[in-house]
mmCIF file with all atom_site columns, C-alpha atoms in Angstrom:
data_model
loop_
_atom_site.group_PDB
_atom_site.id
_atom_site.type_symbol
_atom_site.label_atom_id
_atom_site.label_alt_id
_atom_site.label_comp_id
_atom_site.label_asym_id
_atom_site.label_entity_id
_atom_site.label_seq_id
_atom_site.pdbx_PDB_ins_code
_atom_site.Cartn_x
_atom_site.Cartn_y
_atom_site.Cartn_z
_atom_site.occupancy
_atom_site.B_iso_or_equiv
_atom_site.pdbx_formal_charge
_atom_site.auth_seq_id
_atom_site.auth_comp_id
_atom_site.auth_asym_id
_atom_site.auth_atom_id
_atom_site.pdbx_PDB_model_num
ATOM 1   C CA . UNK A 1 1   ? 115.993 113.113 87.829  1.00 0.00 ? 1   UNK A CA 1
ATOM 2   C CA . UNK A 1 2   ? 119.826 113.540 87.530  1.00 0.00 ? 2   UNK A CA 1
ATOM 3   C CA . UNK A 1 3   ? 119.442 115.803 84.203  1.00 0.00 ? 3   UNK A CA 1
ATOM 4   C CA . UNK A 1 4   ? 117.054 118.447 85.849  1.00 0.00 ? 4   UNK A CA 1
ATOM 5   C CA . UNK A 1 5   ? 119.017 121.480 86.674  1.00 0.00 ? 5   UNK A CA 1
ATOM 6   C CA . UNK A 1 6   ? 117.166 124.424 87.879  1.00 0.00 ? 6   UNK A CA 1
ATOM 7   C CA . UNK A 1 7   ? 118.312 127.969 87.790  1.00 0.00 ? 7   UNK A CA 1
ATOM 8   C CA . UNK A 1 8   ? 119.264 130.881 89.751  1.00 0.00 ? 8   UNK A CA 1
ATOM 9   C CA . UNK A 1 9   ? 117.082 130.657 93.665  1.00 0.00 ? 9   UNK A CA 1
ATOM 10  C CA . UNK A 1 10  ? 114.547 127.998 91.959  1.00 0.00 ? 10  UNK A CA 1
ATOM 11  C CA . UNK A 1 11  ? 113.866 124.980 93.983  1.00 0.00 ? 11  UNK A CA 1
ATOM 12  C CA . UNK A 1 12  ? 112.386 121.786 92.304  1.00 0.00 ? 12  UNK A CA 1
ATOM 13  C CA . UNK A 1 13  ? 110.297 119.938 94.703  1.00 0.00 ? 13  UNK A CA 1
ATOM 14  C CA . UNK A 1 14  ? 107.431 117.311 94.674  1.00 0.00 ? 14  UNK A CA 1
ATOM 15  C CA . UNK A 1 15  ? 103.965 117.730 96.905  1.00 0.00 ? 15  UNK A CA 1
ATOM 16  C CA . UNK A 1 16  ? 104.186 115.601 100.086 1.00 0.00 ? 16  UNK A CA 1
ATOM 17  C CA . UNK A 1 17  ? 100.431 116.316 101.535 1.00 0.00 ? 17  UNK A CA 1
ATOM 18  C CA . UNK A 1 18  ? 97.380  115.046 100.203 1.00 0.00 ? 18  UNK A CA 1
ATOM 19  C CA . UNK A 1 19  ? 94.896  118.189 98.924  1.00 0.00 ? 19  UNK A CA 1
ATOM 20  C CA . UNK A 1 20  ? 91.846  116.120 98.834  1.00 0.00 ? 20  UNK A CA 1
ATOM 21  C CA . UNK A 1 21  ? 90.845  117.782 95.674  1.00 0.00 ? 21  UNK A CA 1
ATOM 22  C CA . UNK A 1 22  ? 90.271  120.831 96.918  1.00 0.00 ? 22  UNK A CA 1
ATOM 23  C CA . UNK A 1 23  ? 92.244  124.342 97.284  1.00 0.00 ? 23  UNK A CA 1
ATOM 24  C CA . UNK A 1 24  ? 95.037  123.578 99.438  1.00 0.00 ? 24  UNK A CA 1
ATOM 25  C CA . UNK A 1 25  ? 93.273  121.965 102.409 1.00 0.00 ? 25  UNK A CA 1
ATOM 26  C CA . UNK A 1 26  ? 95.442  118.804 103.018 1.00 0.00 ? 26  UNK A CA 1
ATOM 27  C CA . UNK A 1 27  ? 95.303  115.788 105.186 1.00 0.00 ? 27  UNK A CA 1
ATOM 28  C CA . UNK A 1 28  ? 96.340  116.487 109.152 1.00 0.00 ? 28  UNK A CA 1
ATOM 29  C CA . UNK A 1 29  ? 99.660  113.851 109.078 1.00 0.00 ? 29  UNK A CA 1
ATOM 30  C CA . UNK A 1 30  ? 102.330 113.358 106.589 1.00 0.00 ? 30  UNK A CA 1
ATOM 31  C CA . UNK A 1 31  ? 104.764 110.019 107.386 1.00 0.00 ? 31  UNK A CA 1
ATOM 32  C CA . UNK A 1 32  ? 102.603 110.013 110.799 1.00 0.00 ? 32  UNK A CA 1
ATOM 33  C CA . UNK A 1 33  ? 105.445 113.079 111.981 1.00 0.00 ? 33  UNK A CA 1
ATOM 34  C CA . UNK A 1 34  ? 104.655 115.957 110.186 1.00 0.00 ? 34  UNK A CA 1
ATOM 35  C CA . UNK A 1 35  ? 101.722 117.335 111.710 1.00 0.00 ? 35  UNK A CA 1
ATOM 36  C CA . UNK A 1 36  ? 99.830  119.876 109.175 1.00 0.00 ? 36  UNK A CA 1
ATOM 37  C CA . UNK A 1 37  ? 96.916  122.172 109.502 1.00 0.00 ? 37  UNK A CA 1
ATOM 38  C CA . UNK A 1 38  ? 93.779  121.406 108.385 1.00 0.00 ? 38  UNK A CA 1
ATOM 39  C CA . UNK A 1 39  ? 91.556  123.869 107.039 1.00 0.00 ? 39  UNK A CA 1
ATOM 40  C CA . UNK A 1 40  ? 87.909  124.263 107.223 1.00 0.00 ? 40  UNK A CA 1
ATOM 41  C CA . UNK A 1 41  ? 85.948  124.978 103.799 1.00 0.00 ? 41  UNK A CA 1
ATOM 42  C CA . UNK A 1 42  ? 86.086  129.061 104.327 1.00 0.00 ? 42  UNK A CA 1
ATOM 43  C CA . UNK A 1 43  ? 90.002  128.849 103.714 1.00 0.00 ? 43  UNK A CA 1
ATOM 44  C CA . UNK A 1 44  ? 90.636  129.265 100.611 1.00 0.00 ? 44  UNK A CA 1
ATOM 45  C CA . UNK A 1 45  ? 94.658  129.725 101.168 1.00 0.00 ? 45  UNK A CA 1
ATOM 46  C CA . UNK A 1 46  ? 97.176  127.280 102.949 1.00 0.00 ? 46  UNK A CA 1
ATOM 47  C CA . UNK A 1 47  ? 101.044 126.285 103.168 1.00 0.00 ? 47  UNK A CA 1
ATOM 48  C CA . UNK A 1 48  ? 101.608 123.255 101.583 1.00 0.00 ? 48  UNK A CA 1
ATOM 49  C CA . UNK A 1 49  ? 104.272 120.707 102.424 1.00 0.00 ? 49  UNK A CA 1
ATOM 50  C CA . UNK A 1 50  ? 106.519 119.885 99.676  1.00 0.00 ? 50  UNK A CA 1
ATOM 51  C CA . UNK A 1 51  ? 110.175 117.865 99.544  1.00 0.00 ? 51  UNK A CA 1
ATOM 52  C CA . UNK A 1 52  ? 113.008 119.406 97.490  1.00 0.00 ? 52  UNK A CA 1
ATOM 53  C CA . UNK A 1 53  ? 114.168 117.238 94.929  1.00 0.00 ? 53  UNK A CA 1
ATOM 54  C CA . UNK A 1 54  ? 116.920 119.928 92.842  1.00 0.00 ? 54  UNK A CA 1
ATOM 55  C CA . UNK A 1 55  ? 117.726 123.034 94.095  1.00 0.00 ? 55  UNK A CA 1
ATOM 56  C CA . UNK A 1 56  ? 119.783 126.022 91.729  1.00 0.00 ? 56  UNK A CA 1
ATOM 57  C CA . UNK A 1 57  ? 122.925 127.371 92.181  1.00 0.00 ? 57  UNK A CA 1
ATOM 58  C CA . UNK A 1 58  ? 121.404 130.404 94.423  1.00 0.00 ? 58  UNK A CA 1
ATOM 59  C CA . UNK A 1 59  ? 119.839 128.714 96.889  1.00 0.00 ? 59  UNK A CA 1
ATOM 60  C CA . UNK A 1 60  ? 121.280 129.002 100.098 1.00 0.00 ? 60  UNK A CA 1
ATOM 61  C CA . UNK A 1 61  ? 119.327 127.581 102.969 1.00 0.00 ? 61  UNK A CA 1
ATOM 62  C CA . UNK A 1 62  ? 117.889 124.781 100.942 1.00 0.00 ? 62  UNK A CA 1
ATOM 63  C CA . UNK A 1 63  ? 119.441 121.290 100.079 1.00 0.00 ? 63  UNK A CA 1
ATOM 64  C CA . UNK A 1 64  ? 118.026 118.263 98.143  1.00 0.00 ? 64  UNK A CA 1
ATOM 65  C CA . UNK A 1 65  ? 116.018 116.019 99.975  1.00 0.00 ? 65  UNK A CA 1
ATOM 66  C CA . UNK A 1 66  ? 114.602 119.117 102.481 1.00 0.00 ? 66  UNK A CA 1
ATOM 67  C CA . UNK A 1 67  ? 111.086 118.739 103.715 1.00 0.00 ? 67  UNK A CA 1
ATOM 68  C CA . UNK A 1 68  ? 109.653 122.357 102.385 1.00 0.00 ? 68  UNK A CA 1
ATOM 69  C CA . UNK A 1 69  ? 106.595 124.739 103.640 1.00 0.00 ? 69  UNK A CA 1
ATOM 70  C CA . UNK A 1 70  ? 106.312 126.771 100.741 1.00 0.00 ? 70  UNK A CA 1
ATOM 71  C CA . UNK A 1 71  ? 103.721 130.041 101.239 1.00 0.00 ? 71  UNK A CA 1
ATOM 72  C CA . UNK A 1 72  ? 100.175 129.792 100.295 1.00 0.00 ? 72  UNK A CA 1
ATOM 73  C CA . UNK A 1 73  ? 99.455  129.892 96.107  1.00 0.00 ? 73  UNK A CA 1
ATOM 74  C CA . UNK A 1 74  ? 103.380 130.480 95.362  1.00 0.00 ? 74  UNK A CA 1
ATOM 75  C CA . UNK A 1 75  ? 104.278 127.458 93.120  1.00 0.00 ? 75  UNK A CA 1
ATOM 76  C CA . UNK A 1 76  ? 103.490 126.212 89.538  1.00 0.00 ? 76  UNK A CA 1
ATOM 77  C CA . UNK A 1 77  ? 103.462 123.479 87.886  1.00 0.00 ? 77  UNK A CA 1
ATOM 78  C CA . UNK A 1 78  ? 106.507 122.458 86.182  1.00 0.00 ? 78  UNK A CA 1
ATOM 79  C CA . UNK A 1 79  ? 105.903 119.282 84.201  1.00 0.00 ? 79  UNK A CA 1
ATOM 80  C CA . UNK A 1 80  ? 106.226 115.737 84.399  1.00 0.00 ? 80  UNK A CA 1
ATOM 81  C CA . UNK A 1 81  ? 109.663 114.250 84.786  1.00 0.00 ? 81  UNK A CA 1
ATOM 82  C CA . UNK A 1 82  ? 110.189 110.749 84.836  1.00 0.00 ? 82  UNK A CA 1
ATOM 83  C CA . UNK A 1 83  ? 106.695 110.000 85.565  1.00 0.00 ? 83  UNK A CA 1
ATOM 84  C CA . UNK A 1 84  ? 106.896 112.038 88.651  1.00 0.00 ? 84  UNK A CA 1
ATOM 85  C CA . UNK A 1 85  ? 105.311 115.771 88.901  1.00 0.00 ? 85  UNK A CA 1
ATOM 86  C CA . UNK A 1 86  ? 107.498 118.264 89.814  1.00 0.00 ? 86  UNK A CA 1
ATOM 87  C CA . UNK A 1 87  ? 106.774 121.454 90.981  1.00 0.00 ? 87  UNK A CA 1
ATOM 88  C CA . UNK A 1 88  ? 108.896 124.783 91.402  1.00 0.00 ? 88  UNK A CA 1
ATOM 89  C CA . UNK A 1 89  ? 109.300 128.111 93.867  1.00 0.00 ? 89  UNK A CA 1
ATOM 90  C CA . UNK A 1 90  ? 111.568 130.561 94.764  1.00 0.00 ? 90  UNK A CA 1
ATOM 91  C CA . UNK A 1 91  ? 113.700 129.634 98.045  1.00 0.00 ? 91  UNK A CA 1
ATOM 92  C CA . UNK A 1 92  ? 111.955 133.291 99.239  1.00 0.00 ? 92  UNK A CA 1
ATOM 93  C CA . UNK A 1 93  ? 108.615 132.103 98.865  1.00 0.00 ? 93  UNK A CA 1
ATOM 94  C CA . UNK A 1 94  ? 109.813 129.091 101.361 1.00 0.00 ? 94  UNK A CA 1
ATOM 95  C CA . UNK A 1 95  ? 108.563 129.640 105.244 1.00 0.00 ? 95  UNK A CA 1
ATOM 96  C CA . UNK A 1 96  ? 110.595 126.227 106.842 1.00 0.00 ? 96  UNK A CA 1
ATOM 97  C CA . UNK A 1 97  ? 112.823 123.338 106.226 1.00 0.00 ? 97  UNK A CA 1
ATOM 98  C CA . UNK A 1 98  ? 113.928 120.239 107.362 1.00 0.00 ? 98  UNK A CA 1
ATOM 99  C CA . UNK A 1 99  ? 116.193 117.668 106.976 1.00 0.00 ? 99  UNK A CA 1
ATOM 100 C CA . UNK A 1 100 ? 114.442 115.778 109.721 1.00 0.00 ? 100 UNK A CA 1
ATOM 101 C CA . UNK A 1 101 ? 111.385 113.375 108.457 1.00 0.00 ? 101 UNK A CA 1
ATOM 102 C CA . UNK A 1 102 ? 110.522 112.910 112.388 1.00 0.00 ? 102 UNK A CA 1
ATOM 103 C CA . UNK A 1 103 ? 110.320 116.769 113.125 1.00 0.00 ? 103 UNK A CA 1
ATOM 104 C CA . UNK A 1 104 ? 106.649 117.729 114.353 1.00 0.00 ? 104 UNK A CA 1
ATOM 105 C CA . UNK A 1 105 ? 105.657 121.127 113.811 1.00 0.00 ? 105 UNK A CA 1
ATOM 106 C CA . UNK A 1 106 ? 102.072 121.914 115.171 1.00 0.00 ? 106 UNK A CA 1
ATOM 107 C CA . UNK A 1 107 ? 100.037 125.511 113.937 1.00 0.00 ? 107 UNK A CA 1
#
């Protein structure tokens, strides 16, 4: 992925959850550390877990190889890059980070 470069406040990032095929309800663990909240079948909207894999010259709080919890429904698809699909936000749309794979956050 060396020769993807986004712009401006854009982070680059890859899913880490699993959705289950369904709207943004994901699987309770990521890792085993990450502890995520799982949503009944009413929810329709949910944070999703993602890892940043480029981040643009703008971004400020944000550096490659964060673990990401972007807002609910703000992220689209980007394309497929070197097999991998990679997805983008805005570092606003971004509600945590870590650089810390053990980290447990509980909701």
């Amino acid at each position: 992925m060396q020769k993807l470069r986004p712009l401006k406040n854009t982070v680059l990032f890859q899913f880490l959850d699993e959705t289950g095929g369904a709207k943004g309800r994901f699987a309770e663990r990521y890792n085993g550390s990450i502890v995520i909240p799982v949503l009944n079948s009413t929810q329709n909207k949910s944070p999703r877990w993602g890892k940043a894999v480029r981040v643009g010259p703008d971004v400020r709080e944000i550096k490659e190889g964060d673990f990401i919890l972007i807002e609910p429904l703000q992220w689209t698809y980007n394309e497929v890059f070197e097999g991998e699909k990679i997805w983008k936000t805005d570092e606003s749309k971004i509600m945590l980070s870590t650089d810390d794979e053990s980290a447990t956050f509980s909701f």
